Coordinates of C-alpha atoms in Angstrom, one line a residue:
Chain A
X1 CA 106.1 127.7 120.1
X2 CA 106.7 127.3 116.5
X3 CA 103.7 127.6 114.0
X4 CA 103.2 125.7 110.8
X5 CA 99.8 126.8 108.6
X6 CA 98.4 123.8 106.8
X7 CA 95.1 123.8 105.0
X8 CA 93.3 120.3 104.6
X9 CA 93.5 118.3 101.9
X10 CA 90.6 116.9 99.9
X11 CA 92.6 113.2 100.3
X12 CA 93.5 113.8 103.9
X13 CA 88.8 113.9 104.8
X14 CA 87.1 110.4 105.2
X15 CA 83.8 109.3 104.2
X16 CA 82.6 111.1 107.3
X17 CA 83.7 114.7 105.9
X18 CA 86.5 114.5 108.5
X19 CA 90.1 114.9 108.8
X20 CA 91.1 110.8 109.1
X21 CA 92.7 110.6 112.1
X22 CA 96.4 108.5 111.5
X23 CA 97.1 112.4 108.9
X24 CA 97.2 114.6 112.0
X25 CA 100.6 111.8 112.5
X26 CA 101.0 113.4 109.2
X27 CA 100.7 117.1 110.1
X28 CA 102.7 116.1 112.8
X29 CA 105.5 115.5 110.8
X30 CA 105.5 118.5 108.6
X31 CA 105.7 120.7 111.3
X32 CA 108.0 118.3 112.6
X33 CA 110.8 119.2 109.4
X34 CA 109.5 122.6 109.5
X35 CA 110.5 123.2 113.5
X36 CA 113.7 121.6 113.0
X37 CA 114.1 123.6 109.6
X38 CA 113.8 126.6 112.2
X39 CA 116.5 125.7 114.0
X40 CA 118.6 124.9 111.6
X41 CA 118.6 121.4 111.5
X42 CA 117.3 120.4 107.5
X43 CA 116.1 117.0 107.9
X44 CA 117.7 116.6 104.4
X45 CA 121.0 117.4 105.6
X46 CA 120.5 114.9 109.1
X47 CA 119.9 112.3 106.9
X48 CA 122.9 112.8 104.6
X49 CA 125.1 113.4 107.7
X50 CA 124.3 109.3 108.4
X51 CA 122.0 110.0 111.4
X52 CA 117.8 109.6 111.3
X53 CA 115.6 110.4 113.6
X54 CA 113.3 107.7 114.4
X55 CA 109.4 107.4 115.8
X56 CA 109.4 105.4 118.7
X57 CA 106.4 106.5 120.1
X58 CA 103.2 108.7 119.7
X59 CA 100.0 109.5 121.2
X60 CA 97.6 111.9 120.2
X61 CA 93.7 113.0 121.7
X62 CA 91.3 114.0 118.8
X63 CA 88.9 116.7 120.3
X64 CA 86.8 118.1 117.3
X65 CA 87.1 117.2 113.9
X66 CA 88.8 118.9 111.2
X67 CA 86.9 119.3 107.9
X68 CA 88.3 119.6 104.3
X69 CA 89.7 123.0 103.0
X70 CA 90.0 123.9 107.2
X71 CA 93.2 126.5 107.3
X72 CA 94.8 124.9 110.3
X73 CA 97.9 125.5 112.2
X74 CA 100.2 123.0 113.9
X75 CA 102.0 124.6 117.5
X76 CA 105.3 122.1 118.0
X77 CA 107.5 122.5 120.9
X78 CA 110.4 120.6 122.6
X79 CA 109.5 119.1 125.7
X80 CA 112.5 116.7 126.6
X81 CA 116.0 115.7 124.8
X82 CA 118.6 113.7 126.1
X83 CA 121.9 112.0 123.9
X84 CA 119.5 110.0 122.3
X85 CA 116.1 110.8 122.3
X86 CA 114.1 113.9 121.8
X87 CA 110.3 114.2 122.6
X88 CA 108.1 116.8 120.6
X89 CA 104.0 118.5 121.8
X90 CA 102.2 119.4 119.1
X91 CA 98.7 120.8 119.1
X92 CA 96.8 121.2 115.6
X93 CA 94.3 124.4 116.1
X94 CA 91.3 126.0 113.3
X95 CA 91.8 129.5 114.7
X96 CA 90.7 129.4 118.4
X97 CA 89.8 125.5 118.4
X98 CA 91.6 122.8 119.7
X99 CA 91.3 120.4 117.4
X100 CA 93.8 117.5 118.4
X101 CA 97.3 117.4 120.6
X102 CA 100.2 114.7 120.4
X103 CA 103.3 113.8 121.0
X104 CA 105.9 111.9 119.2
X105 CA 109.3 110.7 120.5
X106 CA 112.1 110.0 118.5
X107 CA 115.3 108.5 118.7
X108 CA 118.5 108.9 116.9
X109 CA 119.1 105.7 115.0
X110 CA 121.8 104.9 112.4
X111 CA 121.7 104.0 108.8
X112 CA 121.2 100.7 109.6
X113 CA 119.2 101.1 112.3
X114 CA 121.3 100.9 115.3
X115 CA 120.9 103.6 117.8
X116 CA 123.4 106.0 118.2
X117 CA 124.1 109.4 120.2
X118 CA 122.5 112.0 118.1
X119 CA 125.2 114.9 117.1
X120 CA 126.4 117.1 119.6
X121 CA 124.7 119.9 117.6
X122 CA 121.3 118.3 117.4
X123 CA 121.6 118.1 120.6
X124 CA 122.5 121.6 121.4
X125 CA 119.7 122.8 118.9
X126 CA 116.9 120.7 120.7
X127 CA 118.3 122.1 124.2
X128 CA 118.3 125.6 123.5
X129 CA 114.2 125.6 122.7
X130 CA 113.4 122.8 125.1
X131 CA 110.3 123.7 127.6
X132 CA 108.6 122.4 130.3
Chain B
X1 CA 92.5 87.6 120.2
X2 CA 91.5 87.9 116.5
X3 CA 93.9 87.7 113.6
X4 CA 94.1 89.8 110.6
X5 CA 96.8 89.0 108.0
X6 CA 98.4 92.0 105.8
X7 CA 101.3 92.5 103.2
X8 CA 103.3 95.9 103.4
X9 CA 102.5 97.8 100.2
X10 CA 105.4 99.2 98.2
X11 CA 103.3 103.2 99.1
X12 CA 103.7 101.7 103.1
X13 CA 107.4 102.4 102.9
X14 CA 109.4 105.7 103.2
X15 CA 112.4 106.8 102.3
X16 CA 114.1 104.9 105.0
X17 CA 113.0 101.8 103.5
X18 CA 111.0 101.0 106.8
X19 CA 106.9 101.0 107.0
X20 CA 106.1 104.5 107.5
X21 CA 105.2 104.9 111.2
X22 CA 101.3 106.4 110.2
X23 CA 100.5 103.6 108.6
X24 CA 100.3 101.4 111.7
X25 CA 97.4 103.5 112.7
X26 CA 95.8 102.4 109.3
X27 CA 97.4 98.8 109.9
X28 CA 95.1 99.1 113.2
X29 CA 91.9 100.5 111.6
X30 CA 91.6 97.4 108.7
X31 CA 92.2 95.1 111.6
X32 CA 89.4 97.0 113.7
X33 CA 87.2 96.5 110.9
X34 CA 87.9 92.7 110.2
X35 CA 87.4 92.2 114.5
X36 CA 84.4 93.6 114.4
X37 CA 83.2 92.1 110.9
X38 CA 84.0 88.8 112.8
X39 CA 81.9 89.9 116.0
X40 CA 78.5 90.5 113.5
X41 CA 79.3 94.0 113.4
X42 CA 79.7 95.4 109.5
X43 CA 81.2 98.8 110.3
X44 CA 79.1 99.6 106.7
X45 CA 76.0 98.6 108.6
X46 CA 76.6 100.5 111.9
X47 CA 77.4 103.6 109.5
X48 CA 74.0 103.3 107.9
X49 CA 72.4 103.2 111.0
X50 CA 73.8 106.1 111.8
X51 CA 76.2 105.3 114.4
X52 CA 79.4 105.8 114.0
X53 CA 82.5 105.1 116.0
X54 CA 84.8 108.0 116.0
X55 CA 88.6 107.9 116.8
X56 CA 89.2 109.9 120.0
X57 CA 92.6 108.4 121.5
X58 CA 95.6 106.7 119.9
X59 CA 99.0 105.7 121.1
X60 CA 101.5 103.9 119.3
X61 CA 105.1 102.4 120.4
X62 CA 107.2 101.4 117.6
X63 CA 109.7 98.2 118.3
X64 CA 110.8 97.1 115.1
X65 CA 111.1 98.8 111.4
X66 CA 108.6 96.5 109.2
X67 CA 109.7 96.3 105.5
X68 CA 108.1 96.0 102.3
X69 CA 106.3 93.1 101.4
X70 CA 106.4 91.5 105.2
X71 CA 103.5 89.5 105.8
X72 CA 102.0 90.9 108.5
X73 CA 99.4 90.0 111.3
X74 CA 97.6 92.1 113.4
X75 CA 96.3 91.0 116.7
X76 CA 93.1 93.0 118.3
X77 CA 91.6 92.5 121.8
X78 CA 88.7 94.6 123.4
X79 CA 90.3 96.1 126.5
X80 CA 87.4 98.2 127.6
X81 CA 83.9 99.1 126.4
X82 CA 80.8 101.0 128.3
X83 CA 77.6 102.6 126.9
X84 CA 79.6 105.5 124.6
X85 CA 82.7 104.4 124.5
X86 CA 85.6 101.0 123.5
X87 CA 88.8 100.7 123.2
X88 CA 90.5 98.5 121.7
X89 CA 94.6 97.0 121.6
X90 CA 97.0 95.8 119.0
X91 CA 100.3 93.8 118.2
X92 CA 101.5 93.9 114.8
X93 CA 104.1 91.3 114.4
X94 CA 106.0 89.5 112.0
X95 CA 106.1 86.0 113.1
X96 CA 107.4 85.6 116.5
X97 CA 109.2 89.7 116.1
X98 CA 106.8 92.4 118.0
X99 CA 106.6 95.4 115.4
X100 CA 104.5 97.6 117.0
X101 CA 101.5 97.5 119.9
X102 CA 98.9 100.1 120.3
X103 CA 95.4 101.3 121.4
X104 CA 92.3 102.7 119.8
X105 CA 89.4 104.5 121.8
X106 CA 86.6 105.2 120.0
X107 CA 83.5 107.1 120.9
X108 CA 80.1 106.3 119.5
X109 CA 78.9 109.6 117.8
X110 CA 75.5 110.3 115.9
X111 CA 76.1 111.8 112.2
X112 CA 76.1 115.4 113.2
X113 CA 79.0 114.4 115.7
X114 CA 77.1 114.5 118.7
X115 CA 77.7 111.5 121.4
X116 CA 75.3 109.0 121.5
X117 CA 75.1 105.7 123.1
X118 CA 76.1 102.8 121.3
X119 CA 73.1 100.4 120.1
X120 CA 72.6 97.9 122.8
X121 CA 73.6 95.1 120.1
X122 CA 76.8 96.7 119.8
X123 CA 77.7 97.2 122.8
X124 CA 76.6 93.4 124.2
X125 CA 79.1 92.1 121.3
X126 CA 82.2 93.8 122.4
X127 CA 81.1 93.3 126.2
X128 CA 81.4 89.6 124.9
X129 CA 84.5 89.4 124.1
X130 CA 86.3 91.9 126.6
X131 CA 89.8 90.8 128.1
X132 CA 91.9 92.3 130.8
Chain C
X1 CA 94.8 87.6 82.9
X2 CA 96.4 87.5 87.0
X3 CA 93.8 88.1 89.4
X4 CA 94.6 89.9 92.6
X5 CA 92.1 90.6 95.3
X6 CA 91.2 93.1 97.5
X7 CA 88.7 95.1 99.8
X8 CA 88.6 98.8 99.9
X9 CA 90.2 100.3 103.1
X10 CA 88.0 102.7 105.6
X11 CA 90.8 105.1 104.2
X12 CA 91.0 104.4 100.7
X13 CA 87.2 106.4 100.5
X14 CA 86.7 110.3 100.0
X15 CA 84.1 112.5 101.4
X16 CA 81.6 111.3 98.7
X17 CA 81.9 108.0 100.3
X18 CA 83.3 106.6 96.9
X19 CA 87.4 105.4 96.3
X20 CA 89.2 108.2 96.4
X21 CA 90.8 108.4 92.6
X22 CA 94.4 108.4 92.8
X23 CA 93.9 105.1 95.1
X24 CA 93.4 103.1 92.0
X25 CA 97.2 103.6 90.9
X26 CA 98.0 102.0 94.1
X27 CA 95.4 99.5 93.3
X28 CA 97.6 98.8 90.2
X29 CA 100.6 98.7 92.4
X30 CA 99.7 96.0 94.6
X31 CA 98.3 93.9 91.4
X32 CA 101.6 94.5 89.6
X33 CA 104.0 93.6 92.5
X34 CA 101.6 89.9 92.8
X35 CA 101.6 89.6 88.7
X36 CA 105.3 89.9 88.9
X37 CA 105.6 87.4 91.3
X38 CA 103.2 85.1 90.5
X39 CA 106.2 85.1 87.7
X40 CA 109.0 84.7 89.6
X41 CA 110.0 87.5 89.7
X42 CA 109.9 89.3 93.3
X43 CA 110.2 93.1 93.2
X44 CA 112.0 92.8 96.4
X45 CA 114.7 90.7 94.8
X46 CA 114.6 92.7 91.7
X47 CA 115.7 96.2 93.8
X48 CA 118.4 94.1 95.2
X49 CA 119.5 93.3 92.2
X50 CA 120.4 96.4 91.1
X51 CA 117.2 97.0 89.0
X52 CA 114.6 99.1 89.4
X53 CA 111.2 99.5 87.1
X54 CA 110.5 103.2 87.1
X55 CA 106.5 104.4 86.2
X56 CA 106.9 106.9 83.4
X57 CA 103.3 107.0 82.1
X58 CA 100.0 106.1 83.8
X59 CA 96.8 106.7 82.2
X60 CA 93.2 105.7 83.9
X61 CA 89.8 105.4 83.2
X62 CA 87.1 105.8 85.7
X63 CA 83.6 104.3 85.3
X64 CA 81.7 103.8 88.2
X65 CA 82.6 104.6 91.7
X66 CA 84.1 101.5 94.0
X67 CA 82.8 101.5 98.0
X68 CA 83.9 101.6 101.4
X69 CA 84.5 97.4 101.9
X70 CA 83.8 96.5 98.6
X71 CA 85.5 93.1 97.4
X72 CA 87.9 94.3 94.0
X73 CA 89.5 91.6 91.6
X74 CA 92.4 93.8 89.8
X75 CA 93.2 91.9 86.3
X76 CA 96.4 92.6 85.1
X77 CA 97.9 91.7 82.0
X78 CA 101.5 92.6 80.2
X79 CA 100.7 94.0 76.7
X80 CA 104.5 95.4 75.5
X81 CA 107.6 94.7 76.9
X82 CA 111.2 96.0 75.1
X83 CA 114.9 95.9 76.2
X84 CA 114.1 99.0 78.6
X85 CA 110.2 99.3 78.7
X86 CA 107.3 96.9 80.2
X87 CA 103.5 98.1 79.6
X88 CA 100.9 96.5 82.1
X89 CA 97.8 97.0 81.5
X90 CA 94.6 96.9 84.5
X91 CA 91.0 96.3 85.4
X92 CA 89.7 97.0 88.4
X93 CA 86.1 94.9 89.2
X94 CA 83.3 94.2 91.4
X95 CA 81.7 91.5 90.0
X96 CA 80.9 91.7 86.7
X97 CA 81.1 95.8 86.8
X98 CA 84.0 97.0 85.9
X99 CA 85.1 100.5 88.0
X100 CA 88.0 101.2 86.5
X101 CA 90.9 100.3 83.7
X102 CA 94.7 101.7 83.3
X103 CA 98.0 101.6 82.0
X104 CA 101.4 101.9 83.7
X105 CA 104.4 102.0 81.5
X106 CA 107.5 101.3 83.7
X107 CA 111.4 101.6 82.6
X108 CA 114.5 99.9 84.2
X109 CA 116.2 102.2 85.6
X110 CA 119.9 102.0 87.3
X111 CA 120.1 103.3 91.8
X112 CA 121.0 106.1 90.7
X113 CA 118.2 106.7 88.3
X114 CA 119.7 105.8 85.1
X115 CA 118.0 103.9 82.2
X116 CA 119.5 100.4 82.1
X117 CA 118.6 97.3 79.9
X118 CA 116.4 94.9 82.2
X119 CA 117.8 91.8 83.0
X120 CA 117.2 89.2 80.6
X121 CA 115.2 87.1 83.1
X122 CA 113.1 89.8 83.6
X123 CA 112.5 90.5 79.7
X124 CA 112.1 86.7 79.2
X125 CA 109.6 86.3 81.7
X126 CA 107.6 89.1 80.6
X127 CA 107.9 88.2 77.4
X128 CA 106.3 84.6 78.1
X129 CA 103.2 86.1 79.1
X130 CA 102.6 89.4 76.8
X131 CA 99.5 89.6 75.1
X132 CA 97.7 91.6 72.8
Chain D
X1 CA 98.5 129.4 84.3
X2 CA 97.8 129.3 87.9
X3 CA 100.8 128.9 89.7
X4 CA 100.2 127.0 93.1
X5 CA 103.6 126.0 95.2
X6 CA 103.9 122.9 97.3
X7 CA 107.0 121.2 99.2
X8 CA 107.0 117.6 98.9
X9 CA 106.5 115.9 102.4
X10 CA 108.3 113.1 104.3
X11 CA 105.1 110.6 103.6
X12 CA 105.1 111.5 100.5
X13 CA 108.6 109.9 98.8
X14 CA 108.9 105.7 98.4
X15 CA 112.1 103.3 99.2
X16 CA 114.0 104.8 96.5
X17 CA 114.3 108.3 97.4
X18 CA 111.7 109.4 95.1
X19 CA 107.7 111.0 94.8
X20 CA 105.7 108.2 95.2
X21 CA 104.2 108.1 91.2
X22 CA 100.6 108.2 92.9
X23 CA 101.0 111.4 94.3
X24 CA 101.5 113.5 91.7
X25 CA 97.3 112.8 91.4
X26 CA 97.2 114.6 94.9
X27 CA 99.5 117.2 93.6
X28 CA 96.9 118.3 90.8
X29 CA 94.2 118.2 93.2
X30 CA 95.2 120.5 95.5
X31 CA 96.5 122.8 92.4
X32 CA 92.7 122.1 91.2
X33 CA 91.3 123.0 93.9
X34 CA 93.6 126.4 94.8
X35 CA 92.7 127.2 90.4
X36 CA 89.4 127.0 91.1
X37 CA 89.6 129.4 94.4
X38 CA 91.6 132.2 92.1
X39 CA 88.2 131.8 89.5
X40 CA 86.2 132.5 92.6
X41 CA 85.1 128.6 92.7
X42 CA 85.4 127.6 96.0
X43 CA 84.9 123.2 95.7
X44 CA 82.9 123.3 99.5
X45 CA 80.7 125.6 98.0
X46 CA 80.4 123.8 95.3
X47 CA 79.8 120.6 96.6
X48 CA 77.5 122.1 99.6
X49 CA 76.0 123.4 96.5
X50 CA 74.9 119.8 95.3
X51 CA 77.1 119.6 92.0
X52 CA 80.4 117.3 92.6
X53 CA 83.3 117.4 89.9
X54 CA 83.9 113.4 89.7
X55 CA 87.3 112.6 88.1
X56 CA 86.4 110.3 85.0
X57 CA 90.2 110.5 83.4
X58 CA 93.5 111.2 84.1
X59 CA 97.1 110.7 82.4
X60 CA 100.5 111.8 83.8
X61 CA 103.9 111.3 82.1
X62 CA 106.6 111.3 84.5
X63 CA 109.9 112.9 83.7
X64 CA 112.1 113.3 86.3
X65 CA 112.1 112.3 90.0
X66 CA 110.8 114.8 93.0
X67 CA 112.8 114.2 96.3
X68 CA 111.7 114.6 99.7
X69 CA 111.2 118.5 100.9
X70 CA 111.6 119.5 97.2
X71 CA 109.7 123.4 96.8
X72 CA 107.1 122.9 93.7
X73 CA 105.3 124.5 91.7
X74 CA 102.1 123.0 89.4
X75 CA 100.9 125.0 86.8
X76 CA 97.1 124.3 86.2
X77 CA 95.4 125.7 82.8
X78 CA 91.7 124.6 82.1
X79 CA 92.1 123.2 78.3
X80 CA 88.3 122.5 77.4
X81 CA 84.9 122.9 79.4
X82 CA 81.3 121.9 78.3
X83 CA 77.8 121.7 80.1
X84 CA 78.7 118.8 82.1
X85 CA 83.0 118.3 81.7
X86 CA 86.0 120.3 82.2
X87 CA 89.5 119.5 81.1
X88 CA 92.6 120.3 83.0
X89 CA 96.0 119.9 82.3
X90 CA 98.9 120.3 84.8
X91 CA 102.9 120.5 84.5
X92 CA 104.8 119.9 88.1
X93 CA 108.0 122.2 88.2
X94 CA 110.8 122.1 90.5
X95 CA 112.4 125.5 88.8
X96 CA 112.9 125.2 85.7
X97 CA 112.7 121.2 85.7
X98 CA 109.6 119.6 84.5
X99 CA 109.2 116.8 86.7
X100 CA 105.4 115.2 85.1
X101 CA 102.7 116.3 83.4
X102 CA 99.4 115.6 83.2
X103 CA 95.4 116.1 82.7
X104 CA 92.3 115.2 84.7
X105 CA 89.2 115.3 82.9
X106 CA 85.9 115.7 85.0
X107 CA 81.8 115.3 84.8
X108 CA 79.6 117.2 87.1
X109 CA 77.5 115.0 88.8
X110 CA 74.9 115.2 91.6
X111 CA 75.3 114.0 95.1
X112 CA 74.2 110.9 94.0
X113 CA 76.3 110.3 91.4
X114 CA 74.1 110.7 88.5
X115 CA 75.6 113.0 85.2
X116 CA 73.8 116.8 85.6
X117 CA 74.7 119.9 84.0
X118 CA 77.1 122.0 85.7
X119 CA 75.7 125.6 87.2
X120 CA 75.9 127.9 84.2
X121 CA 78.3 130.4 86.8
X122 CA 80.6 127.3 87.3
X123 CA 80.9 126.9 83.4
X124 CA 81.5 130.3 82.9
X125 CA 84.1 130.4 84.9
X126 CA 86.2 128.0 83.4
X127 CA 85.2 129.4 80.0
X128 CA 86.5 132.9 81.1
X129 CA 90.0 131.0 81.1
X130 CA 90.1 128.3 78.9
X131 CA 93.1 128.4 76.8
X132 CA 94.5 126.2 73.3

């Protein structure tokens, strides 16, 4: 499982002294880019190449709250990819704690929004860590 | 099912030029808060007396790409609601177009974060309007 | 002065329960994009059109802290406008308090990021309205 | 000058490719808030500690456009402390690019909200590096 350390933001706490719940969709998302960074897919260059990667769907389960300044750490892994769609597991963790887990799926779209087989590479890059 | 209009904000839009897929979770909570404004409920006054309705569940399926400046609506129904918890379910759409549906569950927590039951008055309002 | 209305979103408030600062430069955003069309002038159209206004200054003020669901009136006003350059100037109120006042100077600038003379629609309309 | 690094995130970068102007006030935030760690001022403590830095200013002149996953750096330099404000000023590097710069100027105030001196330590501190 790939890690991402993050450490909360003063923005990303509510009026409650909690994380806001729609940023762990943000956390997601950078350890999203950094995952696929790992693999060697720069999100920079997927775009440029003409193909995006699309959120189609997400779900996440908030189990204890996260609280500004927190040092947390984002676990993402691969649990499904086909020609077109890949599905990512996350869990966000403060040191032992389960703070929240999600999942997003995404879908390979084109520039203008059509989909379109992601690139045989993607592809291959998403296989080769895929679990479950 | 209760109505709550919106305009896409120029900082709703990424780089793709479509709404940024968090912000339906945000689209969702300003609708919550209008829903329940409109049941009697002031989500301010339920703070101050020190109940508070935490996030514990989301899941989002994204249809379409909203734009900037779309005029919005956001329908929310009460699917569910019991002595601690309520969920809730929205459509965003853009006239007759389906953007994006999703749900809500919410827990009733006391200021420390513990779980509490919801104040009777709260919990008769949603039971009031309940569908499905 | 334009008047554009809004309510502070359950997100849009900080772990001191007041708006979280940077918020009011969105604040700003949203007034600016309904001043410029209460002129005619949609910023929608104007991207299309090859022209975009670029913020290259901002400067605020803060003065008293705005709350979760307050009702805001943002009063915007035009106070300079060149061949390349518009100034808008902001007030941000509830009631009769005002929370906060800014600036945003903004230059046309070409898709690619170039400095461009505005269309002289664009000029012409600010222009009609300039004060100060 | 305090050196703190950032990569510009996804959510972070408008329709036109660029740093959304508004976050560059996040930007100095967290570089404020990782200064103050290095001067031994940790902002929870702080705040647990009753005294709360309010933002009552800020200015940012924007130079060049940041683009998504763009490595950072903001250099943060205290420029004028007193017993209840502090000055900061910040520049936002990519390399040797200046991208904006900018200042916040803040008040020490108690939890609820009212102007108070700030703890003697916490002056010191900035005092120890306050430069021009």
């Amino acid at each position: 499982m790939h890690e991402t350390a993050l450490r909360v933001r003063f923005d990303e706490v509510d009026s409650m002294g909690v994380v806001h719940h729609p940023r762990y969709l943000i956390y997601f998302e950078v350890a999203r880019t950094d995952f696929m960074r790992s693999l060697g897919l720069a999100y920079v260059d997927l775009m440029r190449s003409g193909t995006h990667l699309a959120v189609t769907e997400v779900g996440v389960r908030h189990l204890r709250p996260g609280r500004y300044d927190d040092p947390l750490v984002v676990l993402t892994r691969c649990t499904a990819v086909s020609g077109t769609r890949v599905e990512l597991r996350y869990e966000v963790r403060r040191g032992a704690e389960l703070l929240a887990e999600g999942f997003t799926r995404l879908a390979s779209i084109s520039p203008e929004g059509r989909p379109v087989r992601m690139p045989r590479e993607v592809r291959d890059r998403f296989e080769s860590v895929v679990v479950e």
